[in-house]
Short mmCIF file of C-alpha atoms in Angstrom, two decimals:
data_model
loop_
_atom_site.label_atom_id
_atom_site.label_comp_id
_atom_site.label_asym_id
_atom_site.label_seq_id
_atom_site.Cartn_x
_atom_site.Cartn_y
_atom_site.Cartn_z
CA MET A 1 304.90 5.74 4.94
CA ARG A 2 305.92 5.18 8.67
CA THR A 3 306.90 8.31 10.44
CA LYS A 4 308.36 8.23 13.92
CA GLY A 5 307.48 10.43 16.98
CA GLN A 6 306.11 14.10 16.05
CA GLU A 7 308.12 14.26 12.85
CA PRO A 8 306.24 15.75 9.84
CA ALA A 9 304.66 12.68 8.40
CA SER A 10 305.63 12.10 4.63
CA ASN A 11 302.87 10.42 2.25
CA ARG A 12 303.06 7.44 0.28
CA VAL A 13 300.94 7.61 -2.72
CA PHE A 14 299.56 4.18 -4.07
CA PRO A 15 298.91 4.37 -7.67
CA ASN A 16 295.82 2.60 -9.30
CA SER A 17 297.87 -0.44 -10.31
CA GLY A 18 296.10 -3.42 -11.89
CA GLY A 19 292.96 -1.86 -10.42
CA LEU A 20 293.52 -2.51 -6.92
CA LEU A 21 293.52 0.91 -5.22
CA PRO A 22 292.64 4.70 -6.38
CA GLU A 23 295.46 6.83 -5.99
CA ARG A 24 295.47 8.43 -1.98
CA ASP A 25 297.65 8.96 0.83
CA LEU A 26 297.72 6.78 3.80
CA VAL A 27 300.07 7.92 6.72
CA VAL A 28 301.03 5.75 9.84
CA ARG A 29 303.17 7.39 12.81
CA GLU A 30 305.20 5.22 14.84
CA GLY A 31 305.41 6.21 18.65
CA ASP A 32 301.52 7.43 18.44
CA GLU A 33 299.31 6.48 21.33
CA GLU A 34 296.76 4.98 18.66
CA PRO A 35 298.03 1.59 17.78
CA LEU A 36 299.09 1.30 13.95
CA TYR A 37 296.59 -1.06 13.11
CA HIS A 38 294.00 1.06 14.33
CA GLN A 39 295.47 4.46 12.49
CA ILE A 40 295.14 2.38 9.21
CA TYR A 41 291.63 1.25 9.85
CA THR A 42 290.39 4.73 10.41
CA GLN A 43 291.87 6.18 7.48
CA LEU A 44 290.64 3.29 5.24
CA ARG A 45 287.31 3.85 6.94
CA HIS A 46 287.18 7.45 6.19
CA LEU A 47 287.94 6.69 2.49
CA ILE A 48 285.13 4.06 2.08
CA VAL A 49 282.51 5.81 4.52
CA ARG A 50 282.78 9.67 4.38
CA SER A 51 284.91 10.84 1.28
CA GLY A 52 283.39 7.89 -0.86
CA ARG A 53 286.95 7.56 -2.62
CA LEU A 54 286.81 3.96 -2.46
CA PRO A 55 283.43 2.68 -3.71
CA PRO A 56 281.77 -0.70 -3.73
CA GLY A 57 283.67 -3.19 -5.36
CA THR A 58 287.08 -1.44 -5.04
CA ARG A 59 289.88 -4.14 -4.35
CA LEU A 60 292.31 -3.31 -1.73
CA PRO A 61 295.93 -4.19 -2.03
CA SER A 62 297.10 -7.50 -0.37
CA SER A 63 298.18 -7.18 3.48
CA ARG A 64 301.80 -8.09 2.20
CA VAL A 65 302.05 -5.01 -0.58
CA LEU A 66 300.24 -2.53 1.91
CA ALA A 67 302.46 -3.70 4.71
CA GLY A 68 305.64 -3.28 2.80
CA ALA A 69 304.87 0.21 1.61
CA LEU A 70 303.79 1.61 5.16
CA GLY A 71 306.78 -0.16 6.78
CA VAL A 72 304.67 -2.14 9.22
CA SER A 73 304.25 -5.75 9.96
CA ARG A 74 301.73 -7.89 7.85
CA ASN A 75 299.83 -8.64 11.16
CA THR A 76 298.99 -4.99 11.68
CA VAL A 77 297.34 -4.85 8.28
CA LEU A 78 295.40 -8.13 8.94
CA LEU A 79 294.32 -6.45 11.98
CA ALA A 80 293.20 -3.24 10.34
CA TYR A 81 291.36 -5.15 7.21
CA GLN A 82 289.90 -7.50 10.04
CA ARG A 83 288.08 -4.52 11.80
CA LEU A 84 286.90 -3.29 8.38
CA GLN A 85 285.33 -6.61 7.70
CA GLU A 86 283.56 -6.62 11.20
CA ASP A 87 282.05 -3.18 10.30
CA GLY A 88 280.77 -4.34 7.13
CA HIS A 89 282.89 -1.96 5.14
CA VAL A 90 284.88 -4.78 3.46
CA GLN A 91 284.58 -8.60 2.34
CA GLY A 92 286.77 -11.08 1.46
CA ARG A 93 286.94 -13.57 -1.44
CA ALA A 94 288.74 -16.73 -1.95
CA GLY A 95 291.47 -15.90 -4.32
CA GLY A 96 289.93 -12.45 -5.23
CA GLY A 97 291.44 -10.52 -2.32
CA THR A 98 289.55 -8.03 -0.13
CA LEU A 99 286.85 -5.89 -1.64
CA VAL A 100 285.09 -2.75 -0.46
CA SER A 101 281.27 -3.77 0.38
CA GLY A 102 278.07 -2.26 -0.12
CA PRO A 103 276.04 -1.01 3.06
CA PRO A 104 277.55 -2.66 5.97
CA ALA A 105 276.18 -5.65 7.30
CA ARG A 106 277.34 -6.88 10.49
CA ALA A 107 277.94 -10.52 11.13
CA THR A 108 274.86 -12.46 12.69
CA PRO A 109 275.92 -13.44 16.05
CA ALA A 110 276.13 -17.20 16.90
CA GLY A 111 273.60 -19.08 18.58
CA LEU A 112 273.51 -19.89 21.95
CA THR A 113 276.79 -22.51 23.01
CA PRO A 114 275.51 -26.07 24.20
CA GLY A 115 275.66 -26.85 27.76
CA GLY A 116 279.25 -28.55 27.24
CA ALA A 117 280.49 -26.48 24.56
CA THR A 118 283.36 -24.07 24.89
CA PRO A 119 281.96 -20.59 24.76
CA GLY A 120 283.51 -18.46 21.96
CA ALA A 121 285.18 -21.67 20.28
CA GLY A 122 283.70 -21.04 17.04
CA THR A 123 284.52 -18.99 14.49
CA VAL A 124 282.91 -16.87 11.54
CA GLY A 125 284.57 -16.50 8.15
CA GLY A 126 286.47 -13.30 7.90
CA ALA A 127 287.99 -11.01 5.06
CA THR A 128 290.66 -12.81 2.90
CA ALA A 129 293.63 -10.36 2.73
CA GLY A 130 296.04 -10.62 -0.17
CA GLY A 131 297.95 -13.93 -0.18
CA GLY A 132 294.95 -16.28 1.12
CA ALA A 133 295.46 -15.62 4.83
CA VAL A 134 291.89 -15.60 6.22
CA ILE A 135 291.23 -13.26 8.95
CA ARG A 136 288.74 -14.74 11.56
CA ARG A 137 286.93 -13.38 14.72
CA PRO A 138 285.89 -15.59 17.65
CA VAL A 139 282.52 -16.07 17.96
CA ARG A 140 280.81 -13.61 20.49
CA SER A 141 279.24 -16.06 22.62
CA GLN A 142 275.82 -15.46 24.10
CA ARG A 143 275.31 -15.87 28.10
CA ARG A 144 274.31 -19.48 29.11
CA SER A 145 270.52 -19.93 28.93
CA PRO A 146 268.67 -19.58 32.41
CA ALA A 147 267.32 -22.83 31.76
CA ALA A 148 270.76 -24.09 32.10
CA ALA A 149 271.33 -25.81 35.47
CA PHE A 150 273.40 -23.53 37.65
CA PRO A 151 273.89 -20.81 34.90
CA LEU A 152 276.74 -18.50 35.39
CA ASP A 153 276.37 -14.65 35.24
CA VAL A 154 272.57 -14.85 35.93
CA PRO A 155 271.72 -12.92 39.29
CA PRO A 156 268.67 -13.46 41.65
CA LEU A 157 266.32 -12.46 38.95
CA ASP A 158 263.27 -13.18 41.48
CA LEU A 159 264.46 -10.05 43.50
CA PHE A 160 264.75 -7.59 40.71
CA PRO A 161 262.09 -4.84 40.81
CA VAL A 162 260.70 -4.88 37.43
CA GLN A 163 257.77 -2.57 38.15
CA LEU A 164 260.44 0.07 39.31
CA TRP A 165 262.49 -0.44 36.50
CA THR A 166 259.51 0.02 33.95
CA THR A 167 258.70 3.20 35.49
CA LEU A 168 262.09 4.66 35.42
CA THR A 169 262.22 3.73 31.71
CA SER A 170 258.98 4.83 30.77
CA ARG A 171 259.66 8.35 32.66
CA ARG A 172 262.97 8.81 30.83
CA LEU A 173 261.31 8.03 27.27
CA ARG A 174 258.70 10.59 28.06
CA LEU A 175 260.86 13.48 29.49
CA SER A 176 263.81 13.07 27.12
CA GLY A 177 262.71 10.09 24.60
CA GLU A 178 263.75 12.21 21.32
CA ARG A 179 267.11 13.14 22.57
CA LEU A 180 267.84 9.58 23.81
CA LEU A 181 267.08 7.88 20.56
CA LEU A 182 269.85 9.89 19.08
CA GLY A 183 272.06 8.49 21.31
CA THR A 184 274.58 9.84 23.81
CA ASP A 185 277.99 10.83 24.52
CA ARG A 186 280.52 8.15 23.47
CA LEU A 187 282.25 7.54 26.74
CA GLY A 188 278.49 7.15 28.50
CA LEU A 189 275.72 9.23 29.59
CA PRO A 190 277.34 11.94 32.04
CA ALA A 191 274.52 11.01 34.97
CA LEU A 192 275.04 7.42 34.60
CA ARG A 193 278.99 8.02 34.82
CA VAL A 194 278.29 9.81 37.98
CA ALA A 195 276.09 7.11 39.41
CA ILE A 196 278.48 4.63 38.94
CA ALA A 197 281.35 6.51 40.31
CA ALA A 198 279.54 6.73 43.62
CA PHE A 199 278.26 2.95 43.23
CA LEU A 200 281.72 1.92 42.95
CA GLY A 201 282.97 3.90 45.74
CA VAL A 202 280.04 2.45 48.43
CA THR A 203 280.22 -1.05 46.98
CA ARG A 204 283.85 -1.69 46.47
CA GLY A 205 285.83 1.52 47.68
CA ILE A 206 287.12 2.54 44.50
CA ALA A 207 288.03 5.98 44.57
CA CYS A 208 287.58 7.57 41.27
CA ALA A 209 286.05 10.64 39.28
CA PRO A 210 283.21 10.09 37.24
CA GLU A 211 285.50 11.25 34.08
CA GLN A 212 287.36 8.22 34.60
CA VAL A 213 284.30 6.06 34.12
CA VAL A 214 283.66 4.73 30.65
CA VAL A 215 280.16 3.12 29.98
CA THR A 216 280.59 -0.04 27.66
CA ARG A 217 278.15 -3.00 26.82
CA GLY A 218 279.76 -5.19 29.15
CA ILE A 219 282.88 -6.73 30.16
CA GLU A 220 284.12 -7.94 27.08
CA ALA A 221 283.10 -4.70 25.23
CA GLY A 222 285.07 -2.89 27.78
CA LEU A 223 288.32 -5.14 27.29
CA GLU A 224 288.03 -4.82 23.67
CA LEU A 225 287.87 -1.05 24.11
CA VAL A 226 291.24 -1.47 26.40
CA ALA A 227 292.76 -3.49 23.96
CA ARG A 228 292.52 -1.15 20.98
CA SER A 229 293.97 1.63 22.84
CA VAL A 230 297.02 0.15 24.54
CA LEU A 231 297.64 -3.06 22.45
CA ASP A 232 299.69 -3.59 18.99
CA ALA A 233 299.89 -6.39 16.88
CA GLY A 234 302.11 -9.11 18.59
CA ASP A 235 302.01 -7.65 21.96
CA PRO A 236 302.05 -10.24 24.75
CA VAL A 237 299.34 -10.46 27.47
CA TRP A 238 299.25 -12.23 30.61
CA CYS A 239 296.11 -14.27 30.83
CA GLU A 240 294.88 -16.56 33.51
CA ASP A 241 295.00 -20.64 33.10
CA PRO A 242 292.51 -21.63 33.76
CA GLY A 243 290.29 -18.62 32.88
CA ASP A 244 287.58 -17.17 30.62
CA PRO A 245 288.18 -18.35 27.06
CA ARG A 246 286.15 -15.26 25.88
CA LEU A 247 288.56 -12.76 26.98
CA ARG A 248 291.54 -14.70 25.71
CA GLU A 249 290.09 -15.25 22.21
CA LEU A 250 288.97 -11.62 22.30
CA LEU A 251 292.54 -10.51 22.94
CA SER A 252 293.97 -13.09 20.12
CA TRP A 253 291.47 -11.49 17.74
CA HIS A 254 292.98 -7.92 18.10
CA GLY A 255 296.45 -9.54 17.29
CA ALA A 256 297.50 -9.84 20.90
CA LYS A 257 299.50 -13.09 22.16
CA PRO A 258 297.89 -14.43 25.12
CA CYS A 259 300.53 -15.87 27.58
CA ALA A 260 299.26 -18.82 29.91
CA VAL A 261 299.99 -17.61 33.50
CA PRO A 262 298.78 -20.59 36.11
CA VAL A 263 296.31 -19.93 38.46
CA ASP A 264 296.36 -21.77 41.84
CA GLY A 265 294.76 -21.03 45.42
CA ALA A 266 296.63 -17.74 45.73
CA GLY A 267 295.53 -16.31 42.52
CA LEU A 268 297.64 -15.43 39.37
CA ASP A 269 301.22 -16.91 39.74
CA ILE A 270 302.99 -13.49 39.21
CA ALA A 271 306.62 -14.99 39.08
CA ALA A 272 305.67 -17.62 36.21
CA GLY A 273 304.26 -14.41 34.57
CA VAL A 274 307.38 -12.74 34.70
CA ARG A 275 309.52 -15.79 33.75
CA GLN A 276 307.21 -16.59 30.65
CA ALA A 277 306.34 -12.85 29.66
CA PRO A 278 308.57 -10.15 31.47
CA HIS A 279 307.63 -7.40 28.94
CA ALA A 280 303.74 -8.22 28.70
CA ARG A 281 302.06 -5.32 27.73
CA LEU A 282 298.77 -6.38 29.68
CA ALA A 283 297.64 -8.54 32.50
CA VAL A 284 294.05 -9.75 32.51
CA LEU A 285 292.92 -11.06 35.69
CA SER A 286 290.32 -11.08 38.45
CA ALA A 287 292.06 -10.15 41.96
CA ALA A 288 288.94 -10.95 44.26
CA HIS A 289 287.14 -13.79 42.80
CA GLN A 290 288.75 -15.48 39.90
CA LEU A 291 286.62 -17.43 37.25
CA PRO A 292 286.65 -20.50 37.30
CA LEU A 293 288.41 -21.18 40.60
CA GLY A 294 287.06 -18.45 42.73
CA ALA A 295 290.51 -17.92 43.81
CA GLU A 296 291.55 -14.60 45.57
CA LEU A 297 294.93 -12.81 44.70
CA SER A 298 297.18 -13.01 47.88
CA ALA A 299 298.78 -10.15 49.40
CA ALA A 300 302.40 -10.78 48.46
CA ARG A 301 301.21 -11.50 44.96
CA ARG A 302 299.38 -8.18 44.41
CA ALA A 303 302.46 -6.20 45.86
CA ALA A 304 304.44 -8.39 43.18
CA LEU A 305 302.08 -7.54 40.09
CA LEU A 306 301.91 -3.71 41.14
CA ARG A 307 305.40 -3.55 41.35
CA HIS A 308 306.14 -5.27 38.20
CA ALA A 309 303.62 -3.11 36.54
CA ASP A 310 305.47 -0.21 37.58
CA ARG A 311 308.83 -1.20 36.65
CA GLN A 312 307.47 -2.29 32.95
CA GLY A 313 304.71 -0.08 32.27
CA MET A 314 302.30 -2.84 32.24
CA TRP A 315 298.93 -2.14 32.27
CA ILE A 316 296.44 -4.30 34.47
CA VAL A 317 292.83 -5.20 34.11
CA ASP A 318 291.19 -6.13 37.21
CA VAL A 319 287.87 -7.93 35.93
CA GLU A 320 285.07 -8.26 38.49
CA ARG A 321 281.73 -10.09 37.83
CA ASP A 322 280.15 -10.45 41.19
CA GLY A 323 281.83 -7.65 43.27
CA PRO A 324 278.59 -6.74 45.22
CA PHE A 325 277.72 -9.91 46.17
CA LEU A 326 281.13 -11.00 47.71
CA GLY A 327 281.18 -11.19 51.23
CA PRO A 328 282.44 -8.87 53.97
CA ARG A 329 285.84 -10.34 53.88
CA ALA A 330 286.68 -10.59 50.36
CA ALA A 331 289.46 -9.05 48.91
CA ARG A 332 289.28 -5.47 47.81
CA PRO A 333 289.86 -4.56 43.98
CA LEU A 334 293.52 -3.87 42.85
CA TRP A 335 292.51 -0.09 42.10
CA SER A 336 292.44 0.46 45.87
CA GLU A 337 295.97 -0.35 46.08
CA ASP A 338 297.34 0.89 43.06
CA THR A 339 299.58 3.92 43.63
CA GLY A 340 301.18 4.19 39.97
CA GLY A 341 298.06 4.57 37.75
CA ARG A 342 298.54 1.16 36.03
CA VAL A 343 295.11 -0.69 36.91
CA ILE A 344 292.13 -0.63 35.02
CA GLN A 345 288.93 -1.73 36.56
CA LEU A 346 286.33 -3.84 34.56
CA GLY A 347 282.86 -4.56 35.49
CA GLY A 348 279.33 -5.05 34.21
CA PHE A 349 275.50 -4.90 35.33
CA ASN A 350 274.68 -8.05 33.43
CA SER A 351 275.36 -10.36 36.28
CA LEU A 352 274.14 -7.91 38.97
CA LEU A 353 270.58 -6.57 37.59
CA PHE A 354 269.63 -9.06 34.56
CA PRO A 355 271.72 -10.44 32.01
CA GLN A 356 270.02 -8.47 28.64
CA ILE A 357 270.66 -4.94 30.26
CA GLN A 358 274.10 -5.25 28.19
CA CYS A 359 275.69 -2.52 30.07
CA GLY A 360 278.91 -2.32 31.95
CA PHE A 361 281.80 0.14 32.58
CA CYS A 362 285.65 0.39 33.00
CA VAL A 363 287.45 2.84 35.25
CA LEU A 364 290.33 3.96 33.91
CA PRO A 365 293.85 5.75 35.09
CA PRO A 366 294.18 9.34 34.26
CA GLU A 367 297.12 8.60 31.34
CA LEU A 368 294.55 6.50 29.35
CA LEU A 369 291.46 8.77 29.39
CA ASP A 370 292.52 10.77 26.00
CA ARG A 371 293.87 7.70 24.36
CA VAL A 372 290.48 5.86 25.00
CA ASP A 373 288.50 8.74 24.41
CA ARG A 374 289.95 8.82 20.74
CA VAL A 375 289.61 4.97 20.18
CA ALA A 376 286.11 5.04 21.35
CA GLY A 377 285.12 7.55 18.48
CA GLY A 378 285.66 4.64 16.16
CA THR A 379 283.91 1.84 18.12
CA ASP A 380 280.72 0.56 18.83
CA SER A 381 281.11 -0.61 22.54
CA GLY A 382 278.57 1.75 24.40
CA ALA A 383 275.35 0.47 25.82
CA SER A 384 271.94 1.60 24.79
CA ALA A 385 271.34 5.51 25.50
CA ILE A 386 267.76 4.64 26.93
CA THR A 387 269.28 1.99 28.98
CA GLN A 388 271.99 4.20 30.36
CA ALA A 389 269.52 6.70 31.38
CA ALA A 390 267.22 4.17 33.27
CA LEU A 391 270.10 2.71 34.85
CA ALA A 392 271.26 6.14 36.45
CA ASP A 393 267.89 6.64 37.68
CA PHE A 394 268.03 3.43 39.30
CA LEU A 395 271.13 3.30 40.83
CA ASP A 396 270.30 6.89 42.43
CA HIS A 397 266.82 5.47 43.49
CA HIS A 398 266.57 5.05 47.37
CA ARG A 399 265.28 1.48 46.45
CA PHE A 400 268.57 0.44 44.85
CA ALA A 401 270.47 -0.06 48.29
CA ALA A 402 267.82 -2.05 49.65
CA PHE A 403 267.86 -4.20 46.23
CA LEU A 404 271.47 -4.71 46.56
CA HIS A 405 271.28 -5.93 50.28
CA ARG A 406 268.75 -8.37 49.49
CA GLY A 407 270.55 -9.76 46.59
CA ALA A 408 273.85 -10.22 48.74
CA GLN A 409 271.79 -11.71 51.57
CA ALA A 410 270.11 -14.25 48.76
CA CYS A 411 273.47 -15.06 47.17
CA ALA A 412 274.68 -16.00 50.78
CA GLY A 413 271.86 -18.05 51.59
CA ARG A 414 271.75 -19.95 48.19
CA ARG A 415 275.41 -20.42 48.61
CA LEU A 416 275.14 -22.08 51.74
CA ALA A 417 272.04 -24.30 50.73
CA LEU A 418 274.21 -25.31 47.92
CA LEU A 419 277.20 -26.46 50.10
CA ASP A 420 274.83 -28.22 52.54
CA THR A 421 273.29 -30.27 49.55
CA LEU A 422 277.04 -31.12 48.20
CA ARG A 423 277.84 -32.52 51.72
CA GLN A 424 275.14 -35.09 51.42
CA LEU A 425 276.83 -36.11 48.33
CA GLY A 426 279.81 -37.03 50.28
CA LEU A 427 281.97 -33.78 48.68
CA ASP A 428 284.42 -32.40 51.34
CA GLU A 429 286.36 -29.06 51.36
CA HIS A 430 288.84 -30.66 49.09
CA ASP A 431 286.31 -30.92 46.40
CA VAL A 432 284.67 -27.42 46.41
CA MET A 433 286.49 -23.98 45.57
CA GLY A 434 285.78 -20.42 45.25
CA HIS A 435 283.04 -20.24 48.09
CA GLN A 436 284.95 -18.39 50.68
CA GLN A 437 284.68 -15.24 49.24
CA GLY A 438 281.13 -15.31 48.71
CA GLY A 439 279.92 -14.24 45.17
CA SER A 440 277.69 -16.26 42.83
CA PHE A 441 279.39 -19.08 41.59
CA LEU A 442 281.70 -22.06 42.91
CA SER A 443 283.49 -24.65 41.43
CA VAL A 444 283.30 -28.51 42.39
CA LEU A 445 286.10 -31.00 41.39
CA LEU A 446 285.01 -34.61 40.60
CA PRO A 447 286.16 -37.03 43.39
CA GLY A 448 289.77 -37.24 43.68
CA ALA A 449 290.84 -34.31 41.27
CA GLY A 450 291.32 -31.99 44.34
CA ALA A 451 293.85 -34.25 45.80
CA ALA A 452 295.69 -34.48 42.40
CA HIS A 453 295.83 -30.55 42.15
CA PRO A 454 296.49 -29.68 46.04
CA GLY A 455 297.60 -25.92 45.26
CA LEU A 456 294.16 -24.86 43.95
CA ARG A 457 292.92 -24.43 46.99
CA ASP A 458 293.69 -21.86 49.86
CA PRO A 459 294.09 -23.89 53.12
CA SER A 460 293.62 -20.87 55.42
CA ARG A 461 290.07 -20.94 54.45
CA PRO A 462 287.87 -23.72 55.90
CA TRP A 463 284.53 -25.14 54.98
CA PRO A 464 281.86 -23.05 56.50
CA PRO A 465 279.49 -24.48 59.07
CA ARG A 466 276.40 -26.44 57.98
CA PRO A 467 273.38 -24.07 57.64
CA THR A 468 269.93 -25.11 59.51
CA ARG A 469 267.61 -22.99 57.57
CA VAL A 470 267.24 -25.07 54.54
CA PRO A 471 265.93 -28.58 55.28
CA PRO A 472 267.92 -31.34 53.40
CA THR A 473 264.90 -33.04 51.95
CA ALA A 474 263.61 -29.95 50.61
CA GLY A 475 263.18 -30.31 46.65
CA GLY A 476 263.14 -27.97 43.65
CA PRO A 477 262.37 -28.21 40.14
CA ALA A 478 265.02 -30.12 37.90
CA THR A 479 263.63 -28.94 34.83
CA ALA A 480 262.55 -25.76 32.94
CA ALA A 481 259.08 -25.66 31.09
CA GLY A 482 259.04 -29.31 30.98
CA HIS A 483 262.42 -29.75 29.41
CA PRO A 484 265.50 -31.47 31.01
CA LEU A 485 268.10 -28.41 32.21
CA ALA A 486 271.36 -28.22 30.28
CA ALA A 487 274.26 -29.60 32.14
CA PRO A 488 276.21 -26.99 34.24
CA ALA A 489 279.70 -25.23 32.65
CA ARG A 490 282.33 -27.91 32.72
CA LEU A 491 285.95 -26.55 34.36
CA GLY A 492 287.86 -28.16 31.27
CA ARG A 493 286.38 -25.62 29.07
CA TYR A 494 288.52 -22.73 30.83
CA ALA A 495 291.68 -24.51 30.55
CA PHE A 496 294.41 -22.86 28.31
CA ARG A 497 297.71 -24.54 28.36
CA ARG A 498 297.32 -26.55 31.66
CA PRO A 499 295.70 -29.90 31.79
CA GLU A 500 292.22 -29.88 32.05
CA LEU A 501 290.48 -30.15 35.40
CA ASP A 502 287.65 -32.29 36.06
CA GLY A 503 284.71 -30.84 37.56
CA PHE A 504 282.00 -28.25 37.10
CA VAL A 505 281.43 -24.42 38.04
CA LEU A 506 278.09 -23.72 39.66
CA GLY A 507 276.41 -20.16 39.26
CA TYR A 508 274.00 -20.36 42.08
CA ALA A 509 272.65 -16.80 42.37
CA SER A 510 269.83 -17.32 40.21
CA LEU A 511 268.29 -20.40 42.21
CA ARG A 512 266.07 -20.19 45.23
CA GLU A 513 267.05 -22.03 48.41
CA GLU A 514 264.32 -24.46 47.91
CA GLN A 515 265.46 -25.03 44.48
CA VAL A 516 268.97 -26.08 45.32
CA PRO A 517 268.48 -29.64 46.57
CA GLY A 518 266.41 -30.51 43.64
CA ALA A 519 269.03 -29.22 41.11
CA VAL A 520 271.81 -30.65 42.74
CA ARG A 521 269.89 -34.35 42.90
CA ALA A 522 269.38 -33.88 39.01
CA TRP A 523 273.08 -33.14 38.43
CA ALA A 524 274.50 -35.45 40.83
CA PRO A 525 274.84 -38.52 38.20
CA LEU A 526 277.06 -36.36 35.89
CA LEU A 527 279.18 -35.76 38.82
CA ALA A 528 279.41 -39.44 39.59
CA ALA A 529 280.15 -40.31 36.22
CA GLY A 530 282.46 -37.35 35.40
CA SER A 531 283.33 -36.44 31.80
CA ARG A 532 282.11 -39.69 30.32
CA VAL A 533 278.44 -38.22 30.51
CA PRO A 534 278.08 -34.99 28.33
CA GLY A 535 274.19 -34.75 27.98
CA ARG A 536 271.49 -33.10 30.01
CA LEU A 537 270.14 -33.54 33.49
CA ALA A 538 267.29 -35.96 34.33
CA GLY A 539 264.09 -34.11 35.45
#
């Protein structure tokens, strides 16, 4: 039975009719901070895992029947079944409804996406709930292989102090290995939360208490935690167009309705978002260096976004992938301008240290702390305790600041080398976007595409001067281990509702300066041929 506010909950008993469900009570409370679907999910999970009242083979009621009995929408029940299926507690059978599983078995992650494939575009089978509706989840795409040309989200691996990391990890295992093997606090190791708060204050000017930091497995895990905490089925969410498809699909999987809000040279078009979905519950964007266009949210749009969020009670998720690598003139995070407590900061160490660290964070306004704490107890979004302990020591180590400084300098040099080589291909400032703020990636439009989309660039940011440190004839490997490199990511894969852009997104942080010209020469035929050539780069 659905109850309102803090009124006493009345129970609805489901009889064992037709062998569908044993007698038990399910209660959902309207107006509770926990989303309705998550209330159903946690109660069913308790009956399956802890109390054992729903043994393997028990058939759950159809989503339509359960929704009618509880007085909620069918999508709400579908989401609850979907979460149970992902955790391995139930399984769907065509024509047979949804059955309680045996021991949980998580779905096997999909393989690496090929060079030109849309990340996360595939699906894996989900539970069949009642009347044949199949619950599907987006495949969690792996990071692009470092063997890809200009890989995204791969930092300067040649600078990472592997020996120091090994020493710190071994020391932690030696001193507190048994305790770490048991895990840590669901919101993260306290020492790491303190270290992340200090790190964000120094590198990005984010003033927050350690209690506001939640440790996650990365950006996607952080957004998933936020979505479970603040969204209910059918809630509209502003999403960038073009923008990261992995984040859109994750929101859709949780029952939200992503709304395509266009991005231009001044960042997310706030006025368009208000016209399209004025009562959106959440906005997901990157204010300092947007993927894929590299746009920076203008001051006017920042103010408009924060005003709208205050008026409508909308939450804002500001995603930063390469914040510490941004230049000194890059925009500050939205957190530093938020006076109403509406901004959630998301970031990760995968693209700062090394991709397989699988560790990130979200910084929460005080109002969300208790809500996220409750939801985190029913999720598996946290990073390994051993990794968290080693990372806490690394962030506090005296060599970390030097490593960060070298990484930022390397990204700046590699960016200038890439821009210089692109000039030699005949590209001009209308064809290259996202380099002005620094960072770890930029985008290249195919010849003529820049003129067709003049609003994508910020005309106040000129093309930088030609560097003189890297000889134009310097070469570099165009193959990895004797095999051709996969093509760079295409701009078109990030399109949502707007027409696809012709071009490429180039991650340059992992390429040494002397490697850049050779990699560009190998990729140049694809640039000339445009979308007619998918394939791989020549060696």
